Amino acid sequence: MRRLCLRLVCFLTAVFLTGCAVTNQIKDEEKPDCLKRNSRVLLHAAESFAPSAVLTETTPAEVSNIFSDLLRCRADLFWLSPDYRYEAQGETVRVFFSYRMEQAQAVRTAEQLKQRADEIILSVSESLSVAERTRLLHDRLIASVCYETGGSNVPLLDALVTGRANCEGYARALQYLLMCAGISAYYVTGDADGPHAWLMVQDENGTWAHVDPTFDDVVCTDGTSFGSYAYFWLNDRDISRTHTLSDTGIPYPAADTESYPGMVCAGDPDTFAQAARTALTQSSAHGNGAAEFLFIKGVNEKTLSLLDRAVTQAAESFGVTVTRRVTAKNSRIISYAIKAVQ
């Protein structure tokens, strides 16, 4: 058992040193020393499969926030269950962990995940900006995963190994890939026409952006799918049109970046012609195989018919064809798959 524990710790140390695990960088410099220390204590205990950890100068409420923050920052702690119990005495709290798998299985799975991540990250140059590296990993993940509800209790494994995952699997898988590429990502939850999970990603300048790989994996009516950028690299204002962050008691970083041009607000039918030209211009400029439109209050068949006509007419002037209209997982987003005329 001691040898197995040492093997796991050595593997995780190697992973950390090669950039496949990053600590929480969200306002870490503003945390009191006791919170930083307790975060490190929890992390070390979880990495070594300790049954419990003792935290000092803290309260059960603070422990809850530290534990939640740790899980949201570290996709590589896939064996750690969010369920725990504690015993408090004064300002000392002993946390008793619950693990999703045995230590030996965690070692094998960690090695399997790292190998899979290396395959996906291959040839993604560090000379590219964080946004561009994130885009490449976002695209490769979407191309290799199919969406499904349900799943196992290790969604990261579902996405990267089995290739079928729910929104948590998509988000955790992209977070893990980004961590392996040395990019900080924070796992967030909230509502987007139902309970949902996505990421906030930090660029080289410390600026944060929202990325939702699940909603960017668009499934067509004929069963085929394609990747989009409707929910790639959005600021707080733009993501809030369809997503609402849950109140976890932990402040989220502000996402005040300039949103990636991947989605056009449809507006009134009178503006559809201009909206269609804008969407197709963006699709052409950024290599996105889709023109996508957001309807704030939903859409009916009559409105869709008018939008169809506007997009088809714009497509003719751009020398492309609209292959199909699809409704994304969020019913307010209408996506048109675009391809060049042969």
CSV table of C-alpha atoms in Angstrom, one decimal:
chain,number,residue,atom,x,y,z
A,1,MET,CA,0.0,0.0,0.0
A,2,ARG,CA,2.9,2.4,0.9
A,3,ARG,CA,4.5,1.7,-2.5
A,4,LEU,CA,1.2,2.3,-4.3
A,5,CYS,CA,0.7,5.6,-2.4
A,6,LEU,CA,4.2,6.7,-3.4
A,7,ARG,CA,3.6,5.8,-7.0
A,8,LEU,CA,0.5,7.9,-7.1
A,9,VAL,CA,2.2,10.9,-5.4
A,10,CYS,CA,5.2,10.6,-7.8
A,11,PHE,CA,2.9,10.4,-10.8
A,12,LEU,CA,0.9,13.5,-9.7
A,13,THR,CA,4.1,15.4,-9.0
A,14,ALA,CA,5.3,14.7,-12.5
A,15,VAL,CA,2.0,15.7,-13.9
A,16,PHE,CA,2.2,19.0,-11.9
A,17,LEU,CA,5.7,19.7,-13.0
A,18,THR,CA,4.8,19.2,-16.7
A,19,GLY,CA,1.9,21.6,-16.5
A,20,CYS,CA,-1.0,19.1,-16.3
A,21,ALA,CA,-2.3,20.5,-13.0
A,22,VAL,CA,-2.5,24.1,-11.9
A,23,THR,CA,-3.6,25.5,-8.6
A,24,ASN,CA,-6.4,28.0,-8.2
A,25,GLN,CA,-5.3,31.3,-9.5
A,26,ILE,CA,-8.5,33.1,-8.8
A,27,LYS,CA,-7.6,36.0,-6.5
A,28,ASP,CA,-5.3,33.6,-4.7
A,29,GLU,CA,-3.1,36.5,-3.7
A,30,GLU,CA,-6.0,38.1,-1.8
A,31,LYS,CA,-6.6,35.0,0.3
A,32,PRO,CA,-5.6,35.1,4.0
A,33,ASP,CA,-2.6,32.9,4.8
A,34,CYS,CA,-4.8,30.4,6.7
A,35,LEU,CA,-7.0,29.8,3.7
A,36,LYS,CA,-4.0,29.3,1.5
A,37,ARG,CA,-2.5,26.8,4.0
A,38,ASN,CA,-5.8,25.0,4.4
A,39,SER,CA,-6.2,24.7,0.6
A,40,ARG,CA,-2.8,23.1,0.4
A,41,VAL,CA,-3.5,20.7,3.2
A,42,LEU,CA,-6.7,19.6,1.5
A,43,LEU,CA,-5.0,19.2,-1.8
A,44,HIS,CA,-2.1,17.2,-0.4
A,45,ALA,CA,-4.5,14.9,1.5
A,46,ALA,CA,-6.7,14.3,-1.5
A,47,GLU,CA,-3.7,13.6,-3.8
A,48,SER,CA,-2.4,11.0,-1.3
A,49,PHE,CA,-5.8,9.3,-0.7
A,50,ALA,CA,-5.6,10.2,3.0
A,51,PRO,CA,-8.8,9.3,5.0
A,52,SER,CA,-9.0,12.8,6.5
A,53,ALA,CA,-7.3,16.1,6.9
A,54,VAL,CA,-7.1,18.6,9.8
A,55,LEU,CA,-7.7,22.3,9.0
A,56,THR,CA,-7.0,25.0,11.6
A,57,GLU,CA,-8.1,28.6,12.1
A,58,THR,CA,-11.3,27.9,10.1
A,59,THR,CA,-15.0,27.2,10.3
A,60,PRO,CA,-17.2,24.5,8.6
A,61,ALA,CA,-18.5,27.2,6.3
A,62,GLU,CA,-15.0,28.1,5.2
A,63,VAL,CA,-14.1,24.5,4.7
A,64,SER,CA,-17.1,24.0,2.4
A,65,ASN,CA,-15.9,26.9,0.3
A,66,ILE,CA,-12.3,25.7,0.2
A,67,PHE,CA,-13.4,22.2,-0.7
A,68,SER,CA,-15.8,23.4,-3.5
A,69,ASP,CA,-13.1,25.8,-4.8
A,70,LEU,CA,-10.6,23.0,-5.0
A,71,LEU,CA,-12.9,20.7,-7.0
A,72,ARG,CA,-13.8,23.5,-9.4
A,73,CYS,CA,-10.1,24.2,-10.1
A,74,ARG,CA,-8.8,20.7,-10.4
A,75,ALA,CA,-10.3,18.4,-13.0
A,76,ASP,CA,-7.4,16.0,-12.3
A,77,LEU,CA,-8.8,15.1,-8.9
A,78,PHE,CA,-11.4,12.9,-10.5
A,79,TRP,CA,-11.3,10.3,-7.8
A,80,LEU,CA,-12.3,12.8,-5.1
A,81,SER,CA,-16.1,12.8,-4.3
A,82,PRO,CA,-17.8,16.1,-3.4
A,83,ASP,CA,-19.3,14.3,-0.5
A,84,TYR,CA,-17.5,14.6,2.8
A,85,ARG,CA,-18.2,14.9,6.5
A,86,TYR,CA,-16.5,16.8,9.2
A,87,GLU,CA,-16.0,17.1,12.9
A,88,ALA,CA,-15.5,20.6,14.3
A,89,GLN,CA,-13.9,21.6,17.6
A,90,GLY,CA,-13.3,25.3,18.1
A,91,GLU,CA,-11.4,26.7,15.1
A,92,THR,CA,-10.2,23.2,14.1
A,93,VAL,CA,-12.1,21.1,11.6
A,94,ARG,CA,-11.3,17.5,10.6
A,95,VAL,CA,-12.5,16.7,7.1
A,96,PHE,CA,-13.2,13.0,6.2
A,97,PHE,CA,-12.9,12.3,2.5
A,98,SER,CA,-15.0,10.1,0.2
A,99,TYR,CA,-13.3,8.6,-2.9
A,100,ARG,CA,-14.9,7.5,-6.1
A,101,MET,CA,-12.4,4.7,-6.7
A,102,GLU,CA,-9.7,2.7,-5.1
A,103,GLN,CA,-6.1,4.1,-5.2
A,104,ALA,CA,-4.8,1.5,-7.6
A,105,GLN,CA,-7.6,2.3,-10.1
A,106,ALA,CA,-6.9,6.0,-9.8
A,107,VAL,CA,-3.3,5.4,-10.7
A,108,ARG,CA,-4.2,3.5,-13.8
A,109,THR,CA,-6.9,6.0,-14.8
A,110,ALA,CA,-4.6,9.0,-14.3
A,111,GLU,CA,-2.0,7.4,-16.6
A,112,GLN,CA,-4.7,6.6,-19.2
A,113,LEU,CA,-6.1,10.1,-19.1
A,114,LYS,CA,-2.7,11.7,-19.4
A,115,GLN,CA,-1.9,9.6,-22.5
A,116,ARG,CA,-5.2,10.5,-24.1
A,117,ALA,CA,-4.6,14.2,-23.3
A,118,ASP,CA,-1.1,14.1,-24.9
A,119,GLU,CA,-2.7,12.7,-28.1
A,120,ILE,CA,-5.2,15.6,-28.3
A,121,ILE,CA,-2.7,18.3,-27.3
A,122,LEU,CA,-0.1,17.1,-29.8
A,123,SER,CA,1.0,19.9,-32.2
A,124,VAL,CA,-0.9,22.7,-30.3
A,125,SER,CA,1.9,25.2,-30.3
A,126,GLU,CA,2.7,27.1,-27.1
A,127,SER,CA,3.5,30.1,-29.3
A,128,LEU,CA,-0.2,30.6,-29.9
A,129,SER,CA,-2.3,32.8,-27.7
A,130,VAL,CA,-4.3,31.2,-24.9
A,131,ALA,CA,-7.5,31.9,-26.7
A,132,GLU,CA,-6.3,30.2,-29.9
A,133,ARG,CA,-4.9,27.1,-28.0
A,134,THR,CA,-8.2,26.9,-26.2
A,135,ARG,CA,-10.0,27.0,-29.5
A,136,LEU,CA,-8.0,24.2,-31.0
A,137,LEU,CA,-8.5,22.0,-27.9
A,138,HIS,CA,-12.2,23.0,-27.8
A,139,ASP,CA,-12.5,21.9,-31.5
A,140,ARG,CA,-10.7,18.6,-31.0
A,141,LEU,CA,-12.7,17.7,-28.0
A,142,ILE,CA,-16.0,18.4,-29.7
A,143,ALA,CA,-14.9,16.3,-32.7
A,144,SER,CA,-14.2,13.3,-30.4
A,145,VAL,CA,-17.2,13.3,-28.0
A,146,CYS,CA,-20.9,12.7,-28.5
A,147,TYR,CA,-23.4,14.2,-26.1
A,148,GLU,CA,-25.6,12.1,-24.0
A,149,THR,CA,-27.5,12.5,-20.7
A,150,GLY,CA,-26.6,10.4,-17.7
A,151,GLY,CA,-23.1,8.9,-17.5
A,152,SER,CA,-20.8,7.5,-14.9
A,153,ASN,CA,-19.7,9.1,-11.6
A,154,VAL,CA,-16.4,10.1,-13.4
A,155,PRO,CA,-17.6,12.4,-16.3
A,156,LEU,CA,-14.0,13.3,-17.3
A,157,LEU,CA,-13.4,9.6,-18.0
A,158,ASP,CA,-16.7,9.4,-20.0
A,159,ALA,CA,-15.6,12.2,-22.3
A,160,LEU,CA,-11.9,11.4,-22.9
A,161,VAL,CA,-12.0,7.6,-22.9
A,162,THR,CA,-15.5,6.4,-23.9
A,163,GLY,CA,-16.3,9.5,-26.1
A,164,ARG,CA,-19.8,10.0,-24.8
A,165,ALA,CA,-20.6,12.5,-22.0
A,166,ASN,CA,-23.0,14.9,-20.5
A,167,CYS,CA,-22.2,18.6,-20.0
A,168,GLU,CA,-20.1,17.9,-16.9
A,169,GLY,CA,-18.0,15.5,-18.9
A,170,TYR,CA,-17.5,18.1,-21.7
A,171,ALA,CA,-16.5,20.8,-19.3
A,172,ARG,CA,-14.2,18.6,-17.1
A,173,ALA,CA,-12.5,17.1,-20.2
A,174,LEU,CA,-11.8,20.6,-21.7
A,175,GLN,CA,-10.6,21.8,-18.3
A,176,TYR,CA,-8.3,18.8,-18.0
A,177,LEU,CA,-6.9,19.4,-21.5
A,178,LEU,CA,-6.3,23.0,-20.7
A,179,MET,CA,-4.6,22.2,-17.4
A,180,CYS,CA,-2.3,19.8,-19.3
A,181,ALA,CA,-1.5,22.7,-21.7
A,182,GLY,CA,-0.7,25.0,-18.7
A,183,ILE,CA,-3.9,27.0,-19.0
A,184,SER,CA,-6.0,27.9,-16.0
A,185,ALA,CA,-9.7,27.0,-16.2
A,186,TYR,CA,-12.5,27.2,-13.6
A,187,TYR,CA,-15.4,24.7,-13.6
A,188,VAL,CA,-18.7,26.6,-13.2
A,189,THR,CA,-22.3,25.5,-12.9
A,190,GLY,CA,-25.6,27.2,-13.4
A,191,ASP,CA,-28.8,27.2,-15.5
A,192,ALA,CA,-29.1,27.3,-19.3
A,193,ASP,CA,-32.6,26.0,-20.0
A,194,GLY,CA,-31.9,23.5,-17.2
A,195,PRO,CA,-29.0,22.6,-14.9
A,196,HIS,CA,-25.7,23.1,-16.8
A,197,ALA,CA,-21.9,23.2,-16.5
A,198,TRP,CA,-19.3,25.0,-18.5
A,199,LEU,CA,-15.9,26.7,-17.9
A,200,MET,CA,-14.2,30.1,-17.3
A,201,VAL,CA,-10.8,30.3,-18.9
A,202,GLN,CA,-8.0,32.7,-18.0
A,203,ASP,CA,-5.7,34.1,-20.8
A,204,GLU,CA,-2.1,35.2,-20.5
A,205,ASN,CA,-3.1,38.7,-19.4
A,206,GLY,CA,-5.2,37.4,-16.5
A,207,THR,CA,-8.5,38.1,-18.3
A,208,TRP,CA,-11.3,35.5,-18.0
A,209,ALA,CA,-13.8,34.3,-20.6
A,210,HIS,CA,-16.7,31.8,-20.6
A,211,VAL,CA,-16.4,28.7,-22.8
A,212,ASP,CA,-19.2,26.1,-23.2
A,213,PRO,CA,-18.1,23.1,-25.2
A,214,THR,CA,-21.4,21.3,-24.8
A,215,PHE,CA,-23.5,23.9,-26.5
A,216,ASP,CA,-20.9,24.3,-29.2
A,217,ASP,CA,-21.3,20.6,-30.1
A,218,VAL,CA,-24.3,21.1,-32.5
A,219,VAL,CA,-26.3,18.1,-33.3
A,220,CYS,CA,-28.2,18.3,-36.6
A,221,THR,CA,-31.7,16.9,-37.4
A,222,ASP,CA,-30.1,14.2,-39.5
A,223,GLY,CA,-28.0,13.0,-36.6
A,224,THR,CA,-24.7,14.5,-37.9
A,225,SER,CA,-22.9,17.2,-35.8
A,226,PHE,CA,-20.4,20.0,-36.1
A,227,GLY,CA,-18.6,22.3,-33.8
A,228,SER,CA,-19.5,26.0,-33.5
A,229,TYR,CA,-18.2,29.0,-31.6
A,230,ALA,CA,-21.6,30.4,-30.4
A,231,TYR,CA,-20.4,29.8,-26.8
A,232,PHE,CA,-16.7,30.2,-27.2
A,233,TRP,CA,-14.8,33.0,-25.4
A,234,LEU,CA,-17.7,35.1,-24.2
A,235,ASN,CA,-17.8,37.9,-21.6
A,236,ASP,CA,-20.3,38.0,-18.7
A,237,ARG,CA,-22.7,40.2,-20.7
A,238,ASP,CA,-23.0,37.8,-23.7
A,239,ILE,CA,-23.1,34.5,-21.7
A,240,SER,CA,-25.8,36.0,-19.5
A,241,ARG,CA,-28.2,36.1,-22.5
A,242,THR,CA,-28.7,32.3,-22.1
A,243,HIS,CA,-26.7,31.2,-19.0
A,244,THR,CA,-27.1,32.1,-15.3
A,245,LEU,CA,-24.3,31.2,-12.9
A,246,SER,CA,-25.3,29.5,-9.7
A,247,ASP,CA,-24.7,31.2,-6.4
A,248,THR,CA,-22.1,29.0,-4.7
A,249,GLY,CA,-21.0,31.5,-2.1
A,250,ILE,CA,-17.6,31.9,-3.8
A,251,PRO,CA,-17.2,35.0,-6.0
A,252,TYR,CA,-16.6,34.2,-9.7
A,253,PRO,CA,-13.9,36.1,-11.6
A,254,ALA,CA,-15.2,38.9,-13.8
A,255,ALA,CA,-15.2,37.9,-17.5
A,256,ASP,CA,-14.7,41.3,-19.2
A,257,THR,CA,-13.0,40.1,-22.3
A,258,GLU,CA,-14.1,41.0,-25.9
A,259,SER,CA,-16.3,38.1,-27.0
A,260,TYR,CA,-15.3,35.9,-29.8
A,261,PRO,CA,-17.5,36.7,-32.8
A,262,GLY,CA,-19.5,33.5,-33.0
A,263,MET,CA,-23.1,34.3,-32.6
A,264,VAL,CA,-25.4,37.1,-33.9
A,265,CYS,CA,-28.4,38.4,-32.1
A,266,ALA,CA,-31.3,37.9,-34.5
A,267,GLY,CA,-33.4,40.9,-33.5
A,268,ASP,CA,-36.6,41.7,-35.5
A,269,PRO,CA,-37.3,40.2,-38.9
A,270,ASP,CA,-36.6,43.6,-40.5
A,271,THR,CA,-33.0,43.1,-39.5
A,272,PHE,CA,-32.6,39.5,-40.6
A,273,ALA,CA,-30.9,40.4,-43.9
A,274,GLN,CA,-28.1,42.4,-42.1
A,275,ALA,CA,-27.9,39.7,-39.3
A,276,ALA,CA,-27.4,37.0,-42.0
A,277,ARG,CA,-24.6,38.9,-43.7
A,278,THR,CA,-22.9,39.5,-40.4
A,279,ALA,CA,-23.1,35.9,-39.4
A,280,LEU,CA,-21.7,34.7,-42.7
A,281,THR,CA,-18.9,37.2,-42.6
A,282,GLN,CA,-17.9,36.0,-39.2
A,283,SER,CA,-18.2,32.4,-40.3
A,284,SER,CA,-15.9,33.0,-43.3
A,285,ALA,CA,-13.4,35.0,-41.2
A,286,HIS,CA,-13.0,32.5,-38.4
A,287,GLY,CA,-13.4,29.2,-40.2
A,288,ASN,CA,-16.6,28.4,-38.3
A,289,GLY,CA,-18.8,26.0,-40.3
A,290,ALA,CA,-21.9,27.6,-39.0
A,291,ALA,CA,-24.0,30.8,-39.0
A,292,GLU,CA,-25.8,31.1,-35.7
A,293,PHE,CA,-28.5,33.4,-34.4
A,294,LEU,CA,-29.8,34.0,-30.9
A,295,PHE,CA,-33.5,34.6,-30.3
A,296,ILE,CA,-33.9,36.2,-26.8
A,297,LYS,CA,-37.5,35.1,-26.4
A,298,GLY,CA,-37.6,31.9,-28.6
A,299,VAL,CA,-38.8,31.6,-32.1
A,300,ASN,CA,-41.9,30.3,-34.0
A,301,GLU,CA,-42.2,28.7,-37.5
A,302,LYS,CA,-43.1,31.9,-39.2
A,303,THR,CA,-40.1,33.7,-37.9
A,304,LEU,CA,-37.9,30.7,-38.8
A,305,SER,CA,-39.2,30.9,-42.4
A,306,LEU,CA,-38.2,34.5,-42.7
A,307,LEU,CA,-34.8,33.8,-41.2
A,308,ASP,CA,-34.3,30.9,-43.6
A,309,ARG,CA,-35.0,33.2,-46.6
A,310,ALA,CA,-32.6,35.8,-45.3
A,311,VAL,CA,-29.8,33.3,-44.7
A,312,THR,CA,-30.3,31.6,-48.1
A,313,GLN,CA,-30.2,34.9,-50.0
A,314,ALA,CA,-27.0,36.0,-48.1
A,315,ALA,CA,-25.4,32.6,-48.7
A,316,GLU,CA,-25.8,33.0,-52.5
A,317,SER,CA,-23.9,36.3,-52.4
A,318,PHE,CA,-21.1,34.7,-50.3
A,319,GLY,CA,-20.8,31.7,-52.6
A,320,VAL,CA,-21.8,29.2,-50.0
A,321,THR,CA,-24.7,26.9,-49.4
A,322,VAL,CA,-26.8,26.3,-46.3
A,323,THR,CA,-26.9,22.6,-45.9
A,324,ARG,CA,-29.5,22.4,-43.1
A,325,ARG,CA,-31.0,24.3,-40.2
A,326,VAL,CA,-30.7,22.9,-36.8
A,327,THR,CA,-31.8,23.8,-33.3
A,328,ALA,CA,-29.0,23.6,-30.8
A,329,LYS,CA,-29.3,22.2,-27.2
A,330,ASN,CA,-30.4,25.7,-26.2
A,331,SER,CA,-33.7,26.2,-28.1
A,332,ARG,CA,-33.0,29.9,-28.6
A,333,ILE,CA,-30.0,29.3,-30.8
A,334,ILE,CA,-30.7,28.6,-34.5
A,335,SER,CA,-27.7,27.3,-36.4
A,336,TYR,CA,-27.1,26.9,-40.1
A,337,ALA,CA,-24.4,24.6,-41.3
A,338,ILE,CA,-22.4,26.3,-44.1
A,339,LYS,CA,-20.2,24.9,-46.8
A,340,ALA,CA,-18.6,26.3,-49.9
A,341,VAL,CA,-20.1,25.8,-53.3
A,342,GLN,CA,-18.2,23.0,-55.1
